Amino acid sequence: KTLKREVTAGPVLRAAASGGLVIGRALDRSLPALREAAAHLPAGPAAAACDVADQRPLLCVNGTGPNAMDAEAVLVVDLGGDDTYTSSAGGASSARCLDDPEDTSCNASVLVDLGGDDTYVLDGAISHDHMVGAGSALTGVGILVDAAGDDAYLARVPDRPDSLDQSYVFGSGNTGLGLLADLAGDDRYELTGASKDTFAPYTHGASLTGMGALLDMDGANTYRTVITGPQPDDPERPLIENDLIQSMGVGVFGGGALVDRTGYATFEARVDITAGQREETNSAGVAAQGVGLIGDAALFAGAGPTTYRAEARRVASAQVPGRSSEPEPDEWGEIPPTGRLPGAAAATAQGVAALGFVVMEDAGGDDTYLDHARSEHHLTAVAEDGCGCDRAIATLDVTGDYSASAGVSTQGVGSAIFAPDAGVILHDRGGDDTYSARAEMIITSRAENRLADPSAGARAEAIPYNYPGLNAFGQGLGSDFAPTVLQDDGGDDTYELITLATTDASADAGQGPATARSVGSQPNTHGQGSSYWDPAHGALIDLGGRDDYQAHAISRATTSPNPGAWDVPRTIAAQGGVGGTLVDVDEGIADTFAATPERGPGVGVRGEGPGWVDV
């Protein structure tokens, strides 16, 4: 029912698009005249909002001085000056209508600023737990056009008793149209918040069911969405969605786009959180930089040196007391665990489609594509005087309903699931580029005996019995009928696709007996011109330079003090795997190919077999 309701929002989207085009044409016609009028006005002193014309809620015109703008209107025009906006700044929000039924600007809001080094502060653009601002729309049409100046767009979520509901900033939309266009200057677009205060923000040209676009036409720019801090310890709160961001050209059901014309840019989407011991499986998640889940997405960057960075990191840790008796084994003969630390970290970024279509293009320069996910789980059991226990036992369960996982889907991944129009094109037009994708999971269990009794013992177990999920998908991977192409036109490039599992159990018993057991996690690596489920096709095409291809699935299980570690199988399908193609054309330059474990049957070797062209 939910999906049907979202899909039938088509009439709303068509109305928003039509209205946006009308407004856009009007702005194109008006900007030259507004600029000329502003050029003949003297720079005025600092002033409050609407000092030239005040016909709110329909019209507000600011002069050429530095204005402090906290007013809402359907149309706001600022003729210049270094202004500070604490209004929604072109934010259309039906939530604001509830506060003031007479506010006709709530579903249509347009702001045009002709120049100056402006600061847009969206802390105050919160109504009924929604932050909507800077050319964004919860419903209706929200547009912000800034014609010149070095501007700062800041959404800093304040400390709150409750977390925000879904929020839309910097050219993003829910069921409406959000557009932010900055025509000149070195600009900064930044959303920051704590885990306990934020909930699933849509930022920097992202959409849920509507349309969102962020267009920056000049300058060196920074785009950031960062959530940090501890996850709140509230068992009534659904944390599994709490720390997920959609940012920088993302379409969930609708369409999202981000354009940086110069390419002198840094894109950063990051969730870095901590947690304690809980029964629920909670997560840190990033969907960023050209991702179409069910909708479509586009990200275009110019020829400057661009950095694309997406990171999801979650660290869960707990300390428990020792035990005073040995519990009975369960039905499988296993001792019940002393701690459960479920959780996940997932990063989906840089040219990825599930049911949608995605185009990501970089016009050149020495670029860095980085997508990392890291999930950590640390349990410590301590037996010390006064604990009421006679031994230290640390057994960590991260399986089944209490599972742990980490994964990246990145840099050219298409997964259609029978959607005929799905697919991905990621095209970099040259330069010495680095493509790095890593999924890491770290599981540790430590037992420490500090009791005065020298006969007291310690036992530590770190055993992911059902092998938690650890996956790296990327760099030209087709899946579920969806074709995917990653093409790099030249330069000395590095392609790195890695899963790394570390499991460690250690027991410190002082003078007493100590035992430890550890079982590795199962890493899976698929990509670099390969397919996951047939029929599908993934291709990685590199058209020049001395290149380095690294694809690894690594598991490390360790114990201390005695040997008790078992490794697990690892799977890898990479570098021209079955159903895929890797093409490297560089006129005989020696390239480097390395894979762990060694590539299996059907993969081929350099210059031989299906899926390989190395010229």
mmCIF file of C-alpha atoms in Angstrom, residues 358-586:
data_model
loop_
_atom_site.group_PDB
_atom_site.id
_atom_site.type_symbol
_atom_site.label_atom_id
_atom_site.label_comp_id
_atom_site.label_asym_id
_atom_site.label_seq_id
_atom_site.Cartn_x
_atom_site.Cartn_y
_atom_site.Cartn_z
ATOM 1 C CA VAL A 358 21.747 6.581 -12.833
ATOM 2 C CA VAL A 359 24.208 8.697 -14.792
ATOM 3 C CA MET A 360 27.362 9.932 -13.065
ATOM 4 C CA GLU A 361 29.922 11.843 -15.118
ATOM 5 C CA ASP A 362 33.180 13.562 -14.198
ATOM 6 C CA ALA A 363 34.718 15.728 -16.925
ATOM 7 C CA GLY A 364 38.334 15.027 -15.870
ATOM 8 C CA GLY A 365 41.003 15.877 -13.328
ATOM 9 C CA ASP A 366 42.739 13.764 -10.705
ATOM 10 C CA ASP A 367 39.746 12.456 -8.805
ATOM 11 C CA THR A 368 39.230 10.327 -5.716
ATOM 12 C CA TYR A 369 36.238 8.030 -5.290
ATOM 13 C CA LEU A 370 36.119 6.577 -1.786
ATOM 14 C CA ASP A 371 33.350 4.453 -0.280
ATOM 15 C CA HIS A 372 33.949 2.767 3.079
ATOM 16 C CA ALA A 373 31.714 0.891 5.521
ATOM 17 C CA ARG A 374 33.009 -0.319 8.880
ATOM 18 C CA SER A 375 31.073 -2.180 11.558
ATOM 19 C CA GLU A 376 32.767 -2.856 14.915
ATOM 20 C CA HIS A 377 31.560 -5.029 17.797
ATOM 21 C CA HIS A 378 33.581 -5.158 21.030
ATOM 22 C CA LEU A 379 32.653 -7.087 24.192
ATOM 23 C CA THR A 380 34.672 -7.155 27.418
ATOM 24 C CA ALA A 381 33.837 -9.273 30.494
ATOM 25 C CA VAL A 382 35.652 -8.380 33.699
ATOM 26 C CA ALA A 383 35.776 -10.447 36.901
ATOM 27 C CA GLU A 384 37.026 -8.397 39.811
ATOM 28 C CA ASP A 385 36.606 -8.304 43.574
ATOM 29 C CA GLY A 386 33.099 -7.210 44.489
ATOM 30 C CA CYS A 387 31.479 -8.423 41.255
ATOM 31 C CA GLY A 388 29.817 -11.445 42.872
ATOM 32 C CA CYS A 389 31.450 -13.710 40.295
ATOM 33 C CA ASP A 390 34.211 -16.312 40.279
ATOM 34 C CA ARG A 391 35.351 -16.278 36.655
ATOM 35 C CA ALA A 392 35.520 -14.098 33.550
ATOM 36 C CA ILE A 393 33.521 -15.315 30.557
ATOM 37 C CA ALA A 394 33.039 -13.246 27.397
ATOM 38 C CA THR A 395 30.947 -14.891 24.669
ATOM 39 C CA LEU A 396 29.780 -12.545 21.938
ATOM 40 C CA ASP A 397 26.744 -13.371 19.778
ATOM 41 C CA VAL A 398 26.358 -11.435 16.516
ATOM 42 C CA THR A 399 24.236 -13.964 14.632
ATOM 43 C CA GLY A 400 20.666 -14.612 13.574
ATOM 44 C CA ASP A 401 18.321 -11.968 14.971
ATOM 45 C CA TYR A 402 21.359 -10.316 16.536
ATOM 46 C CA SER A 403 23.453 -10.233 13.393
ATOM 47 C CA ALA A 404 26.240 -7.928 12.349
ATOM 48 C CA SER A 405 26.974 -6.825 8.813
ATOM 49 C CA ALA A 406 28.915 -4.368 6.708
ATOM 50 C CA GLY A 407 28.723 -3.626 3.029
ATOM 51 C CA VAL A 408 29.471 -1.240 0.195
ATOM 52 C CA SER A 409 27.721 -0.925 -3.162
ATOM 53 C CA THR A 410 29.666 1.565 -5.158
ATOM 54 C CA GLN A 411 31.293 2.987 -8.283
ATOM 55 C CA GLY A 412 29.050 1.415 -10.881
ATOM 56 C CA VAL A 413 26.529 -1.130 -9.555
ATOM 57 C CA GLY A 414 23.223 -1.922 -11.243
ATOM 58 C CA SER A 415 20.572 -4.153 -9.699
ATOM 59 C CA ALA A 416 17.358 -4.134 -11.705
ATOM 60 C CA ILE A 417 15.211 -6.873 -10.151
ATOM 61 C CA PHE A 418 13.268 -7.153 -13.415
ATOM 62 C CA ALA A 419 12.961 -3.385 -13.960
ATOM 63 C CA PRO A 420 13.592 -3.053 -17.722
ATOM 64 C CA ASP A 421 14.852 0.533 -17.660
ATOM 65 C CA ALA A 422 17.335 0.210 -14.819
ATOM 66 C CA GLY A 423 21.081 0.599 -15.232
ATOM 67 C CA VAL A 424 24.160 2.677 -14.441
ATOM 68 C CA ILE A 425 26.689 4.668 -16.433
ATOM 69 C CA LEU A 426 29.684 6.056 -14.540
ATOM 70 C CA HIS A 427 32.029 7.947 -16.859
ATOM 71 C CA ASP A 428 35.274 9.672 -15.846
ATOM 72 C CA ARG A 429 36.889 11.525 -18.734
ATOM 73 C CA GLY A 430 40.480 11.191 -17.581
ATOM 74 C CA GLY A 431 43.109 12.001 -14.975
ATOM 75 C CA ASP A 432 45.000 9.966 -12.387
ATOM 76 C CA ASP A 433 42.045 8.633 -10.444
ATOM 77 C CA THR A 434 41.621 6.455 -7.376
ATOM 78 C CA TYR A 435 38.591 4.215 -6.882
ATOM 79 C CA SER A 436 38.592 2.768 -3.366
ATOM 80 C CA ALA A 437 35.818 0.605 -1.889
ATOM 81 C CA ARG A 438 36.188 -1.180 1.447
ATOM 82 C CA ALA A 439 33.817 -3.092 3.696
ATOM 83 C CA GLU A 440 35.245 -3.979 7.107
ATOM 84 C CA MET A 441 33.904 -5.861 10.099
ATOM 85 C CA ILE A 442 35.760 -6.125 13.388
ATOM 86 C CA ILE A 443 34.550 -8.466 16.132
ATOM 87 C CA THR A 444 36.412 -8.772 19.439
ATOM 88 C CA SER A 445 35.686 -10.591 22.674
ATOM 89 C CA ARG A 446 37.892 -10.158 25.725
ATOM 90 C CA ALA A 447 37.718 -11.839 29.159
ATOM 91 C CA GLU A 448 39.757 -10.311 32.003
ATOM 92 C CA ASN A 449 40.157 -12.032 35.369
ATOM 93 C CA ARG A 450 41.257 -9.608 38.094
ATOM 94 C CA LEU A 451 40.167 -11.720 41.061
ATOM 95 C CA ALA A 452 42.569 -12.368 43.911
ATOM 96 C CA ASP A 453 41.856 -16.141 43.689
ATOM 97 C CA PRO A 454 44.656 -17.565 41.489
ATOM 98 C CA SER A 455 42.513 -20.529 40.449
ATOM 99 C CA ALA A 456 39.805 -18.396 38.833
ATOM 100 C CA GLY A 457 39.713 -18.764 35.079
ATOM 101 C CA ALA A 458 38.816 -16.810 31.970
ATOM 102 C CA ARG A 459 37.223 -17.766 28.672
ATOM 103 C CA ALA A 460 36.635 -15.621 25.587
ATOM 104 C CA GLU A 461 34.681 -16.518 22.481
ATOM 105 C CA ALA A 462 34.120 -14.409 19.377
ATOM 106 C CA ILE A 463 32.079 -16.685 17.146
ATOM 107 C CA PRO A 464 29.807 -15.355 14.405
ATOM 108 C CA TYR A 465 28.150 -18.772 14.045
ATOM 109 C CA ASN A 466 26.119 -17.901 10.943
ATOM 110 C CA TYR A 467 28.822 -15.785 9.349
ATOM 111 C CA PRO A 468 27.602 -12.192 9.402
ATOM 112 C CA GLY A 469 27.257 -10.483 6.038
ATOM 113 C CA LEU A 470 30.347 -8.734 4.716
ATOM 114 C CA ASN A 471 30.083 -7.631 1.092
ATOM 115 C CA ALA A 472 31.776 -5.323 -1.376
ATOM 116 C CA PHE A 473 29.947 -4.808 -4.670
ATOM 117 C CA GLY A 474 31.286 -2.336 -7.174
ATOM 118 C CA GLN A 475 33.409 -0.946 -10.001
ATOM 119 C CA GLY A 476 31.396 -2.195 -12.932
ATOM 120 C CA LEU A 477 29.076 -4.860 -11.460
ATOM 121 C CA GLY A 478 25.841 -5.861 -13.169
ATOM 122 C CA SER A 479 23.149 -7.703 -11.265
ATOM 123 C CA ASP A 480 19.538 -8.817 -11.757
ATOM 124 C CA PHE A 481 19.252 -7.922 -15.457
ATOM 125 C CA ALA A 482 20.765 -4.423 -15.018
ATOM 126 C CA PRO A 483 23.687 -3.447 -17.292
ATOM 127 C CA THR A 484 26.412 -1.352 -15.686
ATOM 128 C CA VAL A 485 29.392 0.455 -17.211
ATOM 129 C CA LEU A 486 32.293 2.154 -15.435
ATOM 130 C CA GLN A 487 34.484 3.865 -18.037
ATOM 131 C CA ASP A 488 37.662 5.812 -17.308
ATOM 132 C CA ASP A 489 39.135 7.529 -20.366
ATOM 133 C CA GLY A 490 42.781 7.561 -19.271
ATOM 134 C CA GLY A 491 45.426 8.261 -16.639
ATOM 135 C CA ASP A 492 47.286 6.164 -14.080
ATOM 136 C CA ASP A 493 44.364 4.789 -12.106
ATOM 137 C CA THR A 494 43.937 2.616 -9.023
ATOM 138 C CA TYR A 495 40.959 0.323 -8.504
ATOM 139 C CA GLU A 496 40.656 -1.160 -5.011
ATOM 140 C CA LEU A 497 37.736 -3.407 -3.978
ATOM 141 C CA ILE A 498 38.246 -5.058 -0.594
ATOM 142 C CA THR A 499 36.367 -6.900 2.144
ATOM 143 C CA LEU A 500 38.270 -7.348 5.405
ATOM 144 C CA ALA A 501 36.983 -9.400 8.354
ATOM 145 C CA THR A 502 38.840 -9.422 11.673
ATOM 146 C CA THR A 503 37.686 -11.661 14.539
ATOM 147 C CA ASP A 504 39.670 -11.877 17.767
ATOM 148 C CA ALA A 505 39.135 -13.574 21.130
ATOM 149 C CA SER A 506 41.502 -13.057 24.028
ATOM 150 C CA ALA A 507 41.434 -14.297 27.630
ATOM 151 C CA ASP A 508 43.579 -12.936 30.441
ATOM 152 C CA ALA A 509 43.232 -15.212 33.486
ATOM 153 C CA GLY A 510 46.199 -14.068 35.521
ATOM 154 C CA GLN A 511 47.474 -17.282 37.159
ATOM 155 C CA GLY A 512 44.371 -19.325 36.321
ATOM 156 C CA PRO A 513 43.347 -21.327 33.217
ATOM 157 C CA ALA A 514 42.459 -19.414 30.067
ATOM 158 C CA THR A 515 40.812 -20.534 26.818
ATOM 159 C CA ALA A 516 39.772 -18.683 23.688
ATOM 160 C CA ARG A 517 37.873 -19.504 20.487
ATOM 161 C CA SER A 518 37.417 -17.427 17.377
ATOM 162 C CA VAL A 519 35.725 -18.015 14.018
ATOM 163 C CA GLY A 520 36.200 -15.682 11.084
ATOM 164 C CA SER A 521 33.476 -13.819 9.228
ATOM 165 C CA GLN A 522 32.745 -14.644 5.594
ATOM 166 C CA PRO A 523 33.821 -11.861 3.190
ATOM 167 C CA ASN A 524 32.443 -11.570 -0.342
ATOM 168 C CA THR A 525 33.895 -9.375 -3.102
ATOM 169 C CA HIS A 526 32.206 -8.929 -6.480
ATOM 170 C CA GLY A 527 33.098 -6.361 -9.113
ATOM 171 C CA GLN A 528 35.662 -4.826 -11.477
ATOM 172 C CA GLY A 529 33.821 -5.941 -14.595
ATOM 173 C CA SER A 530 31.692 -8.795 -13.308
ATOM 174 C CA SER A 531 28.117 -9.896 -12.665
ATOM 175 C CA TYR A 532 26.357 -11.029 -9.525
ATOM 176 C CA TRP A 533 23.176 -12.687 -10.769
ATOM 177 C CA ASP A 534 22.760 -13.700 -14.407
ATOM 178 C CA PRO A 535 21.533 -12.607 -16.801
ATOM 179 C CA ALA A 536 23.329 -9.320 -16.238
ATOM 180 C CA HIS A 537 26.404 -7.610 -17.502
ATOM 181 C CA GLY A 538 28.951 -5.409 -15.787
ATOM 182 C CA ALA A 539 31.836 -3.728 -17.534
ATOM 183 C CA LEU A 540 34.931 -1.862 -16.377
ATOM 184 C CA ILE A 541 36.644 -0.073 -19.277
ATOM 185 C CA ASP A 542 39.932 1.790 -18.821
ATOM 186 C CA LEU A 543 41.312 3.518 -21.912
ATOM 187 C CA GLY A 544 44.880 4.392 -20.960
ATOM 188 C CA GLY A 545 47.617 4.687 -18.366
ATOM 189 C CA ARG A 546 49.505 2.471 -15.940
ATOM 190 C CA ASP A 547 46.733 0.979 -13.831
ATOM 191 C CA ASP A 548 46.522 -1.054 -10.636
ATOM 192 C CA TYR A 549 43.610 -3.442 -10.008
ATOM 193 C CA GLN A 550 43.225 -4.887 -6.498
ATOM 194 C CA ALA A 551 40.324 -7.185 -5.515
ATOM 195 C CA HIS A 552 40.552 -8.964 -2.167
ATOM 196 C CA ALA A 553 38.372 -10.903 0.268
ATOM 197 C CA ILE A 554 40.362 -11.257 3.498
ATOM 198 C CA SER A 555 39.424 -12.972 6.769
ATOM 199 C CA ARG A 556 41.617 -12.998 9.866
ATOM 200 C CA ALA A 557 40.695 -14.967 12.978
ATOM 201 C CA THR A 558 43.015 -14.833 15.994
ATOM 202 C CA THR A 559 42.998 -16.009 19.612
ATOM 203 C CA SER A 560 45.112 -15.507 22.701
ATOM 204 C CA PRO A 561 46.682 -17.208 24.580
ATOM 205 C CA ASN A 562 46.150 -20.606 22.909
ATOM 206 C CA PRO A 563 45.416 -21.623 19.317
ATOM 207 C CA GLY A 564 41.672 -21.757 18.809
ATOM 208 C CA ALA A 565 40.938 -19.853 15.601
ATOM 209 C CA TRP A 566 39.113 -21.112 12.524
ATOM 210 C CA ASP A 567 38.934 -19.324 9.210
ATOM 211 C CA VAL A 568 35.938 -19.535 6.872
ATOM 212 C CA PRO A 569 35.455 -19.684 3.089
ATOM 213 C CA ARG A 570 35.792 -16.461 1.108
ATOM 214 C CA THR A 571 34.174 -15.698 -2.216
ATOM 215 C CA ILE A 572 35.416 -13.407 -4.964
ATOM 216 C CA ALA A 573 34.174 -12.729 -8.474
ATOM 217 C CA ALA A 574 36.177 -9.896 -9.933
ATOM 218 C CA GLN A 575 38.346 -8.605 -12.774
ATOM 219 C CA GLY A 576 36.380 -9.819 -15.766
ATOM 220 C CA GLY A 577 34.363 -12.429 -13.900
ATOM 221 C CA VAL A 578 31.638 -14.579 -15.391
ATOM 222 C CA GLY A 579 29.008 -12.372 -17.033
ATOM 223 C CA GLY A 580 31.288 -9.324 -17.014
ATOM 224 C CA THR A 581 34.023 -7.615 -18.984
ATOM 225 C CA LEU A 582 37.246 -5.894 -18.007
ATOM 226 C CA VAL A 583 38.874 -3.927 -20.818
ATOM 227 C CA ASP A 584 42.237 -2.183 -20.350
ATOM 228 C CA VAL A 585 43.603 -0.421 -23.439
ATOM 229 C CA ASP A 586 46.940 1.293 -22.875
#
